Amino acid sequence: MSTLEHLFSPITVRNVTLPNRAVMPPMGTNLAVDSMVTEASLAYIRRQASSGAGLIIIEITAVHPSGCLGGGHLGAFDDRFIPGLRKMAEAIHEAGGKAAMQLHHAGRENLELLKKGKAVGPSAVPSFVYGMAPKEMTREMIHEIVEAFGKAAARAKEAGFDAVEVHGAHGYLLTQFLSGLSNHREDEYGGPFSNRARFVLEVLASVRERVGEDFPVALRLSAEESIKNGYTVEDMKTILPDLVRAGADIIHASIGTHGSPGGITSASPEYETGFNVWRARALKEVVDVPVIAVGRFTDPALADQVIARGDADLVAFGRQQLADPDFLTKAREGRMQDIRKCIACNQGCIERLMLEPEKSVRCAINPETGQELLYPRKPAGTRRNVWIVGAGPAGLTAAYEAKRLGHEVSVFEKEKSPGGNLFYASRAPFKQVYWEWMLWLISQVEKAGVRIQTQTTVTDRMLEDGNPEAVILATGGEKIVPPIAGLDLPFVCDAWQILDERVEPKENAVVVGGGLIGMEAADYLADKGSKVTLVELLDSSPVQKFTSHGYMLHRRLRDHQCRFLFGTELAGIQKNAITVTRDGGEEIIPNVEQVVLAVGMKPRHDLKETLKRKAIPHFVVGDAAGVRRIIEATEEGARAAWDL
Ligand SMILES: Cc1cc2nc3c(=O)[nH]c(=O)nc-3n(C[C@H](O)[C@H](O)[C@H](O)COP(=O)(O)OP(=O)(O)OC[C@H]3O[C@@H](n4cnc5c(N)ncnc54)[C@H](O)[C@@H]3O)c2cc1C
Ligand SMILES: Cc1cc2nc3c(=O)[nH]c(=O)nc-3n(C[C@H](O)[C@H](O)[C@H](O)COP(=O)(O)O)c2cc1C
């Protein structure tokens, strides 16, 4: 049983008592249609609320059409939204938590409105991310938006929410006023920090006026902007007491803005769990209202300590909720080892929403999230004898799901141990957390009673003899070996041999291939002290800097002075040298002690033909269907199991 007495103790704010101090912070889902709550939004929030978190703050909810990020995001700028919002509040209440609605205006961080010339902001200063400027808000517009915050708060109250949260963080409209980088106004809303805070003060006052004295109002702030010349925690401390006097009952101490390097708001594994607590503590020093700490919390025990130490009064678990909505239940029951911990890859959640705005929220390691309406909860009608070939992320996710649905599952893996390419994917600096997830998955599959038969290569013959009722082919990909002279020289190896320590790093190494595998091999080598040259055929790295992982990878390689040769093709390998072609000519790179190949992978699915011929129902999933990422592997693995 749980001893997390601090995390699981109640707290009262105004007239509302939260049953515990775990908070689900607001997270956009893109599940709305025309900014209205949908069945998918309700199924999602119901599942998330089942975690038992004391306070569930629903995602950004636009207070005004000029601040809405699109129809996939909720709205509260008209009474027509109230019935749907009421269902959201009810769903949260049914699970026992308290419900808050996040009041939002995107300001200039709104690509669609920027493109149409309709985005607004404190000044006509271009967004760092989108490079386009909004229209400067007139005083009339400012007053209209201030009013809109108040009206939306009143609608939240009418819809049955227990509280509202004003979104003053992450570079949206309120932060744009607070920040000297985006606010160049010369009137009473611009100038010194205290003036730039005026808009936020007016919003709080407007909200308080509409909701009355008993209703809790939280204020989410970025404790610091985390961008060059942005405001700091010390700056924030100077205005915070005034913000509390204006009506903020809870301070939610987030971090970062649009364009903060590496996306620190939803921080990558380079940031340790709970890395942001000290900022909550710093803000707590100047106010006497409860403060919420947030930032890569995955461990309820750590949250309990944070509260026990008095660093914060509540702790928000964002992506951890998405990775495992049962994590608090497991913590209560003392089943800590069963918690599926978020790996902070951002693939299914924040980066999917930001980079693929037509898609809705998912989680790369939890196929249920965002697919609650599809996710089968009852055992399958017909129990099948299913073979799963390959024990990487796709195969093991399929095994977990198939077993959960009552099928008879056999997993075969040709290597000595399960994990597939995830072992290699977790070897570069800061990626150990990926392997921890894989160990969790292996343990859960085994705990469910599935035996993973290692060192067993499934062959055509086995399939013919065993005649399973269905097969999930999760055989991954295989390395591409380029047709180049000199590959057999002893100083040539591949990225996998470096990453699993079969080959020791040498001082002067050339990595051939600048995709993710090559970049990570280079990162690994540089971390071990090698001087790395990276040769890539394309004119730039296929690993984009706008994902948090990509950004961190590029930054580390730059810091290690890795030499990038783009637009360069490996032509031949000689003793301690390589020949490359670039700019139409040939060049010899001398003094090479190690050549590390990472020129990509291709799908491995030879068994498919036998399955077709024998008419055995089958699914090809993950890298075996097309070499991609973890999210595709887990989703396709799960979907195959659901469709058996
Ligand atoms: C260095 C590196 C870094 C990476 N980094 C990332 C990252 O940061 N993010 C990300 O999303 N993705 C990353 N990837 C890609 C990710 O690892 C793959 O997309 C993922 O592992 C695919 O899962 P899978 O289960 O489809 O295949 P795999 O993980 O390849 O597993 C397939 C398994 O099938 C087994 N097998 C094959 N044939 C047979 C057979 N006939 N019988 C029995 N067993 C068989 C194999 O031995 C293997 O264990 C990285 C990959 C590498 C190599
Ligand atoms: C998919 C996703 C959507 C988010 N949407 C919002 C949002 O609507 N409002 C907000 O204030 N923060 C939003 N955030 C930030 C989170 O609330 C949280 O502050 C951040 O993820 C850090 O917490 P974590 O490390 O526990 O995930 C979002 C984060 C994610 C992953």
XYZ file of C-alpha atoms and ligand atoms in Angstrom:
728
model
C 0.000 0.000 0.000
C 1.065 3.542 -0.662
C 2.967 5.669 1.810
C 2.773 8.740 -0.400
C 0.889 10.642 2.253
C 1.857 14.103 1.050
C 0.860 13.553 -2.560
C -2.372 11.911 -1.518
C -3.384 14.510 1.046
C -6.220 16.964 0.285
C -5.811 20.698 -0.148
C -8.452 23.424 -0.049
C -8.423 26.513 -2.260
C -11.283 28.974 -1.718
C -14.407 26.786 -1.537
C -12.937 23.776 -3.329
C -11.173 20.832 -1.696
C -9.005 18.791 -4.010
C -8.868 15.149 -2.881
C -5.112 14.998 -3.506
C -2.245 17.088 -4.841
C -1.677 15.381 -8.177
C -2.651 17.639 -11.068
C -3.233 16.760 -14.678
C -1.971 19.900 -16.422
C -3.773 21.175 -19.511
C -2.793 19.328 -22.662
C -4.180 20.145 -26.092
C -5.620 17.128 -27.881
C -6.931 18.334 -31.239
C -9.918 16.064 -30.624
C -12.518 18.842 -30.836
C -14.502 19.625 -33.977
C -15.426 23.246 -34.651
C -13.984 23.868 -31.175
C -16.796 21.758 -29.700
C -16.355 18.824 -27.342
C -16.666 15.499 -29.203
C -17.225 11.902 -28.147
C -13.474 11.434 -28.620
C -12.709 14.375 -26.282
C -15.027 12.890 -23.670
C -13.626 9.378 -23.961
C -10.112 10.819 -23.633
C -10.848 12.969 -20.583
C -12.824 10.196 -18.907
C -9.853 7.870 -19.235
C -7.380 10.497 -18.088
C -9.540 11.446 -15.115
C -9.677 7.793 -14.073
C -6.091 8.280 -12.875
C -7.616 9.805 -9.760
C -5.658 13.064 -10.033
C -7.105 15.617 -7.629
C -7.283 18.383 -10.210
C -7.773 17.881 -13.925
C -7.193 21.035 -15.951
C -8.647 20.639 -19.399
C -6.717 21.776 -22.428
C -6.395 25.278 -23.894
C -9.920 26.574 -24.386
C -10.143 29.691 -26.533
C -11.782 32.721 -24.977
C -12.105 34.586 -28.271
C -12.078 33.526 -31.950
C -8.996 35.693 -32.528
C -7.087 33.475 -30.110
C -8.287 30.049 -31.222
C -5.685 27.686 -32.654
C -8.240 25.950 -34.866
C -11.380 23.827 -34.769
C -9.524 20.900 -33.180
C -9.064 22.990 -30.039
C -11.844 23.725 -27.579
C -13.659 27.027 -27.427
C -15.546 28.920 -24.712
C -16.188 32.116 -26.650
C -19.922 31.548 -26.979
C -22.732 30.049 -24.918
C -23.153 27.316 -27.517
C -20.025 25.655 -26.092
C -21.480 25.271 -22.605
C -23.362 21.943 -23.041
C -20.258 20.146 -24.359
C -18.045 21.669 -21.692
C -20.556 20.569 -19.069
C -20.079 16.966 -20.207
C -16.314 17.375 -19.776
C -16.765 18.626 -16.208
C -19.197 15.791 -15.446
C -16.788 13.179 -16.803
C -14.095 14.487 -14.458
C -16.442 14.608 -11.486
C -17.565 11.031 -12.097
C -13.960 9.956 -11.552
C -13.773 11.884 -8.290
C -11.471 14.736 -9.336
C -12.053 18.468 -9.511
C -12.302 20.077 -12.916
C -10.640 23.271 -14.121
C -10.801 24.847 -17.556
C -7.776 26.571 -19.073
C -8.637 29.968 -20.548
C -6.492 30.646 -23.566
C -5.651 33.159 -26.234
C -2.839 32.285 -28.629
C -1.979 35.842 -29.705
C 0.703 35.787 -32.380
C 1.514 32.062 -31.988
C -1.247 31.128 -34.385
C -0.019 29.993 -37.784
C -3.412 29.895 -39.479
C -4.348 33.430 -38.433
C -0.843 34.736 -39.135
C -1.146 33.429 -42.696
C -4.478 35.241 -43.077
C -3.051 38.439 -41.541
C -5.537 38.105 -38.666
C -3.360 37.167 -35.705
C -3.091 39.759 -32.954
C -0.428 40.542 -30.374
C 0.802 43.349 -28.149
C 3.116 44.573 -30.923
C 3.743 43.731 -34.551
C 6.812 41.647 -33.695
C 7.210 38.397 -35.683
C 6.819 35.066 -33.939
C 10.226 33.352 -33.481
C 8.689 30.131 -34.663
C 6.560 31.230 -37.616
C 8.514 34.327 -38.688
C 5.334 36.353 -39.297
C 4.104 39.377 -37.361
C 0.649 39.825 -35.820
C -1.409 43.001 -35.880
C -0.735 45.264 -32.918
C -3.750 45.253 -30.601
C -5.536 48.558 -30.130
C -6.691 49.547 -26.653
C -10.250 48.590 -27.708
C -9.093 45.127 -28.693
C -7.260 44.776 -25.402
C -10.427 45.613 -23.507
C -12.450 43.205 -25.633
C -10.048 40.339 -24.917
C -9.893 41.159 -21.209
C -13.690 40.966 -21.165
C -13.622 37.746 -23.171
C -11.476 36.075 -20.497
C -14.050 37.044 -17.876
C -16.996 35.841 -19.963
C -15.336 32.518 -20.749
C -14.597 32.031 -17.043
C -18.281 32.600 -16.295
C -19.184 29.963 -18.911
C -16.768 27.523 -17.268
C -18.511 28.105 -13.962
C -21.906 27.666 -15.562
C -20.742 24.440 -17.189
C -19.936 23.030 -13.759
C -16.182 23.469 -13.600
C -14.764 23.896 -10.110
C -12.051 26.348 -11.151
C -10.414 28.064 -14.101
C -6.785 28.458 -15.055
C -5.653 31.568 -16.912
C -3.000 30.566 -19.450
C -0.223 33.064 -18.912
C 2.583 30.756 -20.021
C 4.458 29.338 -23.010
C 4.584 32.393 -25.251
C 0.842 32.822 -25.825
C -0.916 36.184 -25.607
C -0.393 36.826 -21.898
C 3.303 35.920 -22.100
C 3.567 38.083 -25.216
C 2.485 41.034 -23.087
C 4.826 40.047 -20.254
C 7.866 39.599 -22.478
C 9.979 42.538 -23.571
C 10.833 40.513 -26.669
C 7.269 40.615 -28.016
C 5.884 43.687 -26.246
C 7.319 46.908 -27.690
C 4.344 49.078 -26.746
C 4.831 52.589 -25.573
C 1.474 52.954 -23.795
C 0.561 51.798 -20.294
C 0.706 48.123 -21.437
C 4.373 48.319 -22.430
C 7.684 49.492 -20.980
C 8.883 48.192 -17.585
C 7.897 44.702 -16.424
C 5.291 46.102 -14.035
C 3.548 47.822 -16.984
C 3.833 44.773 -19.212
C 2.036 42.861 -16.447
C -0.961 45.202 -16.686
C -2.771 43.069 -19.268
C -2.456 39.953 -17.076
C -3.646 41.926 -14.039
C -6.687 43.131 -15.963
C -7.466 39.620 -17.185
C -7.316 38.300 -13.617
C -9.533 41.094 -12.364
C -12.051 40.475 -15.144
C -12.140 36.748 -14.377
C -12.492 37.339 -10.651
C -15.327 39.797 -11.201
C -17.267 37.234 -13.263
C -16.706 34.142 -11.109
C -17.080 35.669 -7.666
C -15.055 35.332 -4.503
C -15.467 31.607 -3.822
C -14.303 30.272 -7.147
C -10.615 29.307 -7.442
C -8.612 30.976 -10.235
C -5.231 29.485 -11.110
C -2.626 31.346 -13.107
C -0.214 29.408 -15.277
C 3.025 31.242 -15.868
C 6.351 30.466 -17.391
C 8.530 31.132 -14.368
C 11.143 32.105 -16.907
C 11.063 32.412 -20.661
C 14.219 30.346 -21.242
C 15.185 32.224 -24.345
C 17.953 34.762 -25.025
C 17.063 38.115 -23.390
C 13.783 36.708 -22.077
C 12.535 37.484 -18.580
C 13.973 35.504 -15.664
C 12.638 33.962 -12.456
C 13.943 36.975 -10.560
C 11.930 39.259 -12.875
C 8.837 37.137 -12.347
C 9.219 37.351 -8.581
C 8.890 41.137 -8.780
C 5.364 41.033 -10.259
C 4.006 37.839 -8.735
C 2.612 39.353 -5.500
C 0.584 41.821 -7.602
C -0.767 38.987 -9.744
C -1.897 37.177 -6.618
C -3.520 40.352 -5.272
C -5.367 40.679 -8.587
C -7.043 37.321 -8.112
C -4.695 34.356 -8.672
C -5.327 31.670 -6.043
C -2.880 29.100 -7.383
C 0.366 29.658 -9.292
C 1.248 26.980 -11.834
C 5.003 27.319 -12.312
C 5.721 26.180 -15.847
C 8.629 27.196 -18.065
C 9.556 28.284 -21.573
C 8.100 30.081 -24.515
C 7.493 29.427 -28.192
C 10.992 29.120 -29.595
C 12.767 28.160 -26.353
C 15.673 26.031 -27.582
C 14.891 22.328 -27.480
C 11.272 22.852 -26.400
C 11.963 23.039 -22.666
C 8.238 23.340 -21.817
C 7.756 19.633 -22.520
C 11.360 18.852 -21.741
C 13.416 16.078 -23.335
C 15.297 13.379 -21.371
C 18.316 15.691 -21.159
C 16.380 17.337 -18.314
C 16.128 15.179 -15.230
C 12.750 14.317 -13.749
C 11.406 17.218 -11.738
C 14.138 19.523 -13.126
C 11.910 22.592 -12.843
C 11.032 22.313 -9.151
C 13.484 24.958 -8.047
C 11.547 27.570 -10.000
C 8.309 26.623 -8.224
C 10.190 26.958 -4.961
C 11.548 30.370 -5.981
C 8.055 31.650 -6.806
C 6.653 30.190 -3.596
C 9.063 32.393 -1.631
C 7.213 35.572 -2.628
C 3.561 34.507 -2.386
C 1.441 32.618 0.107
C -0.902 30.816 -2.285
C -0.382 27.188 -3.371
C 2.159 26.617 -6.135
C 2.081 23.750 -8.649
C 5.428 22.320 -9.776
C 5.602 20.838 -13.265
C 8.257 19.450 -15.569
C 9.102 15.854 -16.408
C 7.596 14.261 -13.341
C 7.242 10.520 -13.861
C 7.634 9.268 -10.328
C 4.892 9.785 -7.732
C 7.464 9.205 -4.972
C 9.508 12.184 -6.159
C 6.344 14.302 -6.254
C 5.598 13.248 -2.693
C 9.080 14.377 -1.596
C 8.711 17.718 -3.379
C 5.513 18.388 -1.457
C 6.951 17.064 1.807
C 9.955 19.406 1.473
C 7.638 22.330 0.862
C 9.142 23.070 -2.558
C 5.631 23.091 -4.014
C 2.101 22.377 -2.831
C 0.927 20.344 -5.800
C 2.661 18.479 -8.622
C 1.493 18.211 -12.221
C 2.137 15.108 -14.285
C 1.574 15.870 -17.966
C 3.027 13.374 -20.389
C 3.167 10.794 -17.593
C -0.641 10.843 -17.575
C -0.670 10.158 -21.306
C 1.859 7.340 -20.965
C -0.057 5.648 -18.161
C -3.370 7.007 -16.909
C -3.269 4.291 -14.228
C -0.012 5.498 -12.718
C -1.566 7.038 -9.606
C -3.712 3.963 -8.983
C -0.593 1.815 -9.251
C 1.253 4.154 -6.880
C -1.608 3.964 -4.386
C -1.494 0.191 -4.544
C 2.279 0.156 -4.090
C 2.812 -1.255 -7.596
C 5.469 1.259 -8.608
C 7.245 -1.220 -10.879
C 4.084 -1.526 -13.005
C 4.079 2.175 -13.910
C 4.805 2.808 -17.585
C 7.072 5.837 -17.328
C 7.044 8.550 -19.953
C 10.256 8.588 -21.994
C 9.845 12.262 -22.983
C 10.243 11.447 -26.681
C 7.390 13.893 -27.547
C 6.607 11.865 -30.672
C 2.925 11.180 -30.114
C 2.090 14.199 -28.015
C 3.436 17.699 -28.310
C 5.506 17.317 -31.477
C 2.713 15.522 -33.268
C 0.356 18.397 -32.447
C 2.864 21.098 -33.364
C 4.385 19.526 -36.472
C 1.397 17.613 -37.812
C -1.450 19.942 -36.809
C -4.076 17.891 -38.628
C -3.468 15.008 -36.220
C -4.687 14.473 -32.663
C -2.852 13.496 -29.504
C -1.304 10.051 -29.047
C 1.473 8.547 -26.972
C 4.363 6.706 -28.611
C 4.462 4.081 -25.866
C 0.774 3.879 -24.948
C -1.454 3.048 -27.914
C -4.629 3.668 -25.927
C -4.082 7.419 -25.534
C -6.055 9.444 -28.058
C -7.688 6.263 -29.372
C -9.995 5.598 -26.432
C -13.007 5.084 -28.691
C -11.211 2.400 -30.675
C -9.402 0.717 -27.827
C -11.063 -2.644 -27.137
C -11.748 -3.188 -23.445
C -13.545 -6.538 -23.500
C -11.873 -9.883 -24.370
C -11.965 -10.837 -28.049
C -15.020 -12.800 -29.227
C -12.856 -15.587 -30.634
C -9.704 -16.676 -28.868
C -6.935 -17.257 -31.417
C -3.608 -18.992 -31.364
C -1.378 -16.163 -32.530
C 2.302 -16.172 -33.300
C 4.255 -12.980 -32.988
C 7.544 -12.956 -34.851
C 10.035 -10.465 -33.421
C 10.299 -9.033 -29.907
C 10.983 -5.375 -30.612
C 8.557 -2.556 -29.750
C 6.024 -3.677 -32.378
C 6.041 -7.361 -31.477
C 5.976 -6.831 -27.727
C 3.200 -4.238 -27.902
C 1.222 -6.675 -30.044
C 1.896 -9.443 -27.509
C 0.804 -7.294 -24.563
C -2.412 -6.274 -26.282
C -3.237 -9.701 -27.730
C -2.776 -11.367 -24.347
C -4.867 -8.663 -22.663
C -7.679 -9.481 -25.083
C -7.502 -13.174 -24.213
C -5.615 -14.658 -27.160
C -3.117 -17.465 -26.866
C 0.174 -15.748 -27.640
C 3.580 -17.132 -28.651
C 6.446 -14.688 -29.189
C 9.583 -15.692 -31.090
C 12.802 -13.708 -31.152
C 15.897 -14.709 -33.051
C 18.365 -12.880 -30.805
C 19.533 -13.860 -27.319
C 17.356 -11.224 -25.683
C 14.225 -9.283 -26.575
C 14.095 -5.559 -27.332
C 14.932 -5.368 -31.039
C 16.455 -2.131 -32.231
C 15.364 -0.384 -29.045
C 18.558 -1.628 -27.462
C 20.552 0.366 -30.025
C 18.131 3.271 -29.879
C 18.866 3.664 -26.178
C 22.659 3.764 -26.353
C 23.368 7.391 -27.266
C 23.689 9.917 -24.418
C 20.488 10.553 -22.415
C 18.558 7.728 -24.089
C 18.792 5.149 -21.299
C 15.176 5.952 -20.477
C 14.141 4.264 -23.756
C 15.637 1.004 -22.528
C 13.887 1.389 -19.195
C 10.610 1.479 -21.110
C 11.623 -1.661 -23.032
C 12.494 -3.465 -19.785
C 9.072 -2.457 -18.475
C 7.370 -3.802 -21.605
C 9.279 -7.089 -21.477
C 8.415 -7.516 -17.791
C 4.725 -6.744 -18.369
C 4.476 -9.192 -21.268
C 6.101 -11.900 -19.170
C 3.995 -11.048 -16.143
C 0.893 -11.502 -18.279
C 2.027 -15.075 -18.854
C 3.566 -14.837 -22.334
C 6.833 -16.681 -22.864
C 9.267 -14.879 -25.146
C 11.131 -17.636 -26.961
C 14.539 -16.131 -27.640
C 17.187 -17.551 -29.951
C 14.361 -18.870 -32.083
C 14.339 -17.744 -35.681
C 10.965 -18.307 -37.251
C 11.390 -19.892 -40.656
C 9.060 -20.765 -43.529
C 9.220 -24.335 -42.346
C 8.169 -23.482 -38.798
C 5.185 -21.574 -40.104
C 4.160 -24.429 -42.316
C 4.513 -26.997 -39.526
C 3.062 -24.894 -36.710
C 0.145 -23.589 -38.731
C -0.837 -20.758 -36.326
C -4.289 -19.223 -36.672
C -2.790 -15.749 -37.127
C 0.677 -14.241 -37.337
C 1.912 -10.774 -36.502
C 5.111 -10.207 -38.403
C 7.172 -7.728 -36.407
C 10.565 -8.629 -37.783
C 11.897 -5.072 -38.011
C 14.377 -3.879 -40.562
C 17.809 -4.903 -41.729
C 20.880 -2.835 -42.323
C 21.645 -1.621 -45.813
C 25.187 -2.393 -46.887
C 26.356 -0.022 -49.633
C 28.175 -1.540 -52.627
C 31.537 0.104 -51.954
C 35.061 -1.213 -52.347
C 36.974 -1.655 -49.102
C 34.095 -2.610 -46.811
C 36.008 -5.702 -45.701
C 38.925 -3.681 -44.290
C 39.350 -4.247 -40.537
C 38.781 -0.616 -39.574
C 35.290 -0.627 -41.083
C 32.298 -1.429 -38.865
C 28.683 -0.346 -38.542
C 26.779 1.831 -36.079
C 25.268 -1.197 -34.320
C 28.737 -2.619 -33.554
C 29.795 0.680 -32.034
C 26.598 1.106 -30.038
C 26.714 -2.373 -28.507
C 30.442 -2.090 -27.741
C 31.478 -4.921 -30.041
C 33.917 -2.432 -31.579
C 35.822 0.083 -29.499
C 35.669 3.732 -30.581
C 38.850 5.099 -32.170
C 40.143 8.644 -31.963
C 39.518 9.676 -35.580
C 36.224 8.266 -36.768
C 34.159 8.853 -39.891
C 30.459 8.091 -39.673
C 28.865 7.474 -43.053
C 25.183 8.466 -43.046
C 23.628 11.466 -41.305
C 20.198 10.017 -40.511
C 19.128 9.333 -36.937
C 21.264 6.196 -36.596
C 24.384 7.924 -37.950
C 23.818 11.017 -35.833
C 23.350 8.914 -32.711
C 26.420 6.834 -33.479
C 28.345 10.113 -33.901
C 26.912 11.369 -30.592
C 27.966 8.145 -28.865
C 31.462 8.290 -30.355
C 31.923 11.984 -29.531
C 30.771 11.312 -25.983
C 33.493 8.657 -25.705
C 36.095 11.150 -26.903
C 36.355 10.434 -30.642
C 36.845 13.224 -33.165
C 33.997 12.599 -35.567
C 33.502 13.490 -39.219
C 30.023 12.789 -40.535
C 29.528 12.194 -44.250
C 26.023 12.637 -45.636
C 24.796 12.558 -49.205
C 21.986 15.049 -48.660
C 22.619 18.783 -48.424
C 21.515 18.879 -44.793
C 20.855 16.423 -42.017
C 17.599 14.481 -42.309
C 17.398 14.822 -38.508
C 15.408 18.023 -38.062
C 16.366 20.525 -35.398
C 12.770 21.397 -34.618
C 12.150 18.211 -32.671
C 13.544 18.364 -29.136
C 15.615 15.210 -29.703
C 16.933 16.518 -33.023
C 17.799 19.877 -31.485
C 19.714 18.332 -28.593
C 21.541 15.943 -30.911
C 22.670 18.718 -33.250
C 23.707 20.890 -30.326
C 25.827 18.171 -28.711
C 27.529 17.345 -32.006
C 28.247 21.026 -32.592
C 29.631 21.372 -29.050
C 31.857 18.360 -29.707
C 33.047 20.045 -32.908
C 31.823 17.223 -35.086
C 32.697 17.963 -38.727
C 29.685 17.665 -41.037
C 30.305 16.958 -44.723
C 26.922 17.351 -46.395
C 26.336 16.804 -50.106
C 29.127 14.238 -49.876
C 29.124 10.616 -51.044
C 31.404 7.842 -49.902
C 33.154 6.496 -53.031
C 35.746 4.119 -51.630
C 37.616 2.990 -48.557
C 41.374 2.526 -48.442
C 43.785 1.773 -45.640
C 43.278 4.598 -43.092
C 41.556 6.876 -45.593
C 38.312 7.255 -47.478
C 37.512 8.735 -50.862
C 34.429 10.900 -51.172
C 32.835 12.818 -54.006
C 31.585 16.316 -53.360
C 30.960 19.350 -55.541
C 31.543 17.161 -58.611
C 35.111 16.215 -57.616
C 36.846 13.459 -55.659
C 38.554 14.092 -52.365
C 40.592 11.900 -50.044
C 40.042 12.175 -46.305
C 43.271 10.896 -44.696
C 44.098 9.695 -41.151
C 40.849 7.819 -40.668
C 41.116 5.221 -37.913
C 37.541 4.015 -38.064
C 34.749 4.018 -40.643
C 31.288 3.550 -39.150
C 28.502 2.746 -41.599
C 24.970 3.964 -40.933
C 23.436 4.240 -44.362
C 19.965 3.171 -43.362
C 17.728 0.162 -43.099
C 15.169 -1.621 -45.211
C 12.105 -3.608 -44.094
C 12.583 -7.299 -43.369
C 9.472 -9.339 -44.178
C 10.522 -12.409 -46.178
C 8.080 -14.625 -44.257
C 5.185 -12.733 -45.789
C 5.224 -14.825 -48.941
C 4.809 -18.094 -47.034
C 1.990 -16.613 -44.981
C 0.229 -15.545 -48.159
C 0.776 -18.864 -49.829
C -0.518 -20.790 -46.809
C -3.416 -18.332 -46.464
C -2.553 -17.744 -42.793
C -4.162 -14.491 -41.639
C -1.333 -12.085 -40.903
C -0.345 -8.488 -40.213
C 3.004 -6.882 -41.029
C 3.775 -4.189 -38.469
C 6.435 -1.707 -37.399
C 9.736 -1.463 -39.238
C 8.936 -4.716 -41.062
C 6.238 -2.772 -42.927
C 8.414 0.307 -43.482
C 11.370 1.514 -41.447
C 10.106 4.326 -39.255
C 9.829 5.128 -35.549
C 8.649 3.781 -32.221
C 5.199 5.320 -32.487
C 4.398 3.533 -35.740
C 5.768 0.267 -34.329
C 3.648 0.360 -31.176
C 0.505 1.624 -32.908
C 0.628 -0.963 -35.660
C 1.497 -3.727 -33.190
C -1.472 -2.784 -31.022
C -3.844 -2.359 -33.952
C -2.957 -5.819 -35.276
C -3.746 -7.328 -31.876
C -7.044 -5.451 -31.710
C -7.967 -6.652 -35.205
C -7.173 -10.354 -34.650
C 20.552 3.580 -33.261
C 19.075 3.707 -33.395
C 18.442 4.794 -32.812
C 17.064 4.937 -32.917
N 16.472 5.988 -32.297
C 15.128 6.123 -32.357
C 14.459 7.193 -31.707
O 15.076 8.014 -31.034
N 13.120 7.289 -31.832
C 12.411 6.384 -32.572
O 11.210 6.516 -32.678
N 13.002 5.373 -33.197
C 14.340 5.205 -33.110
N 14.945 4.160 -33.744
C 14.086 3.259 -34.542
C 13.375 2.239 -33.644
O 14.317 1.562 -32.855
C 12.597 1.283 -34.543
O 11.683 2.019 -35.328
C 11.853 0.258 -33.703
O 12.744 -0.512 -32.937
C 11.039 -0.653 -34.637
O 10.434 -1.647 -33.863
P 10.062 -3.070 -34.511
O 9.546 -3.880 -33.395
O 9.232 -2.855 -35.708
O 11.444 -3.673 -35.026
P 12.764 -4.060 -34.257
O 12.989 -3.227 -33.073
O 13.840 -4.078 -35.292
O 12.505 -5.546 -33.754
C 12.389 -6.615 -34.677
C 12.805 -7.885 -33.969
O 12.480 -8.993 -34.792
C 13.497 -9.976 -34.647
N 13.417 -10.892 -35.807
C 13.623 -10.593 -37.106
N 13.398 -11.684 -37.893
C 13.045 -12.687 -37.045
C 12.657 -14.041 -37.246
N 12.585 -14.586 -38.458
N 12.355 -14.784 -36.159
C 12.398 -14.258 -34.907
N 12.748 -12.979 -34.681
C 13.036 -12.181 -35.731
C 14.740 -9.125 -34.601
O 15.833 -9.828 -34.042
C 14.285 -7.976 -33.728
O 14.526 -8.224 -32.357
C 16.318 3.982 -33.660
C 16.958 2.883 -34.249
C 18.315 2.739 -34.096
C 18.989 1.552 -34.722
C 0.344 17.102 -25.997
C 0.603 18.277 -25.112
C -0.268 19.359 -25.162
C -0.067 20.438 -24.307
N -0.988 21.434 -24.287
C -0.930 22.392 -23.333
C -2.015 23.275 -23.123
O -3.078 23.143 -23.725
N -1.853 24.249 -22.200
C -0.730 24.361 -21.435
O -0.634 25.263 -20.608
N 0.289 23.487 -21.583
C 0.202 22.497 -22.482
N 1.192 21.544 -22.565
C 2.290 21.554 -21.586
C 1.943 20.620 -20.416
O 0.817 21.076 -19.725
C 3.114 20.483 -19.429
O 3.376 21.735 -18.858
C 4.387 19.979 -20.068
O 4.160 18.857 -20.886
C 5.428 19.626 -19.004
O 4.936 18.666 -18.144
P 5.382 17.103 -18.280
O 6.864 17.109 -18.352
O 4.832 16.476 -17.040
O 4.770 16.597 -19.520
C 1.039 20.473 -23.431
C 1.927 19.401 -23.435
C 1.703 18.297 -24.234
C 2.640 17.138 -24.148
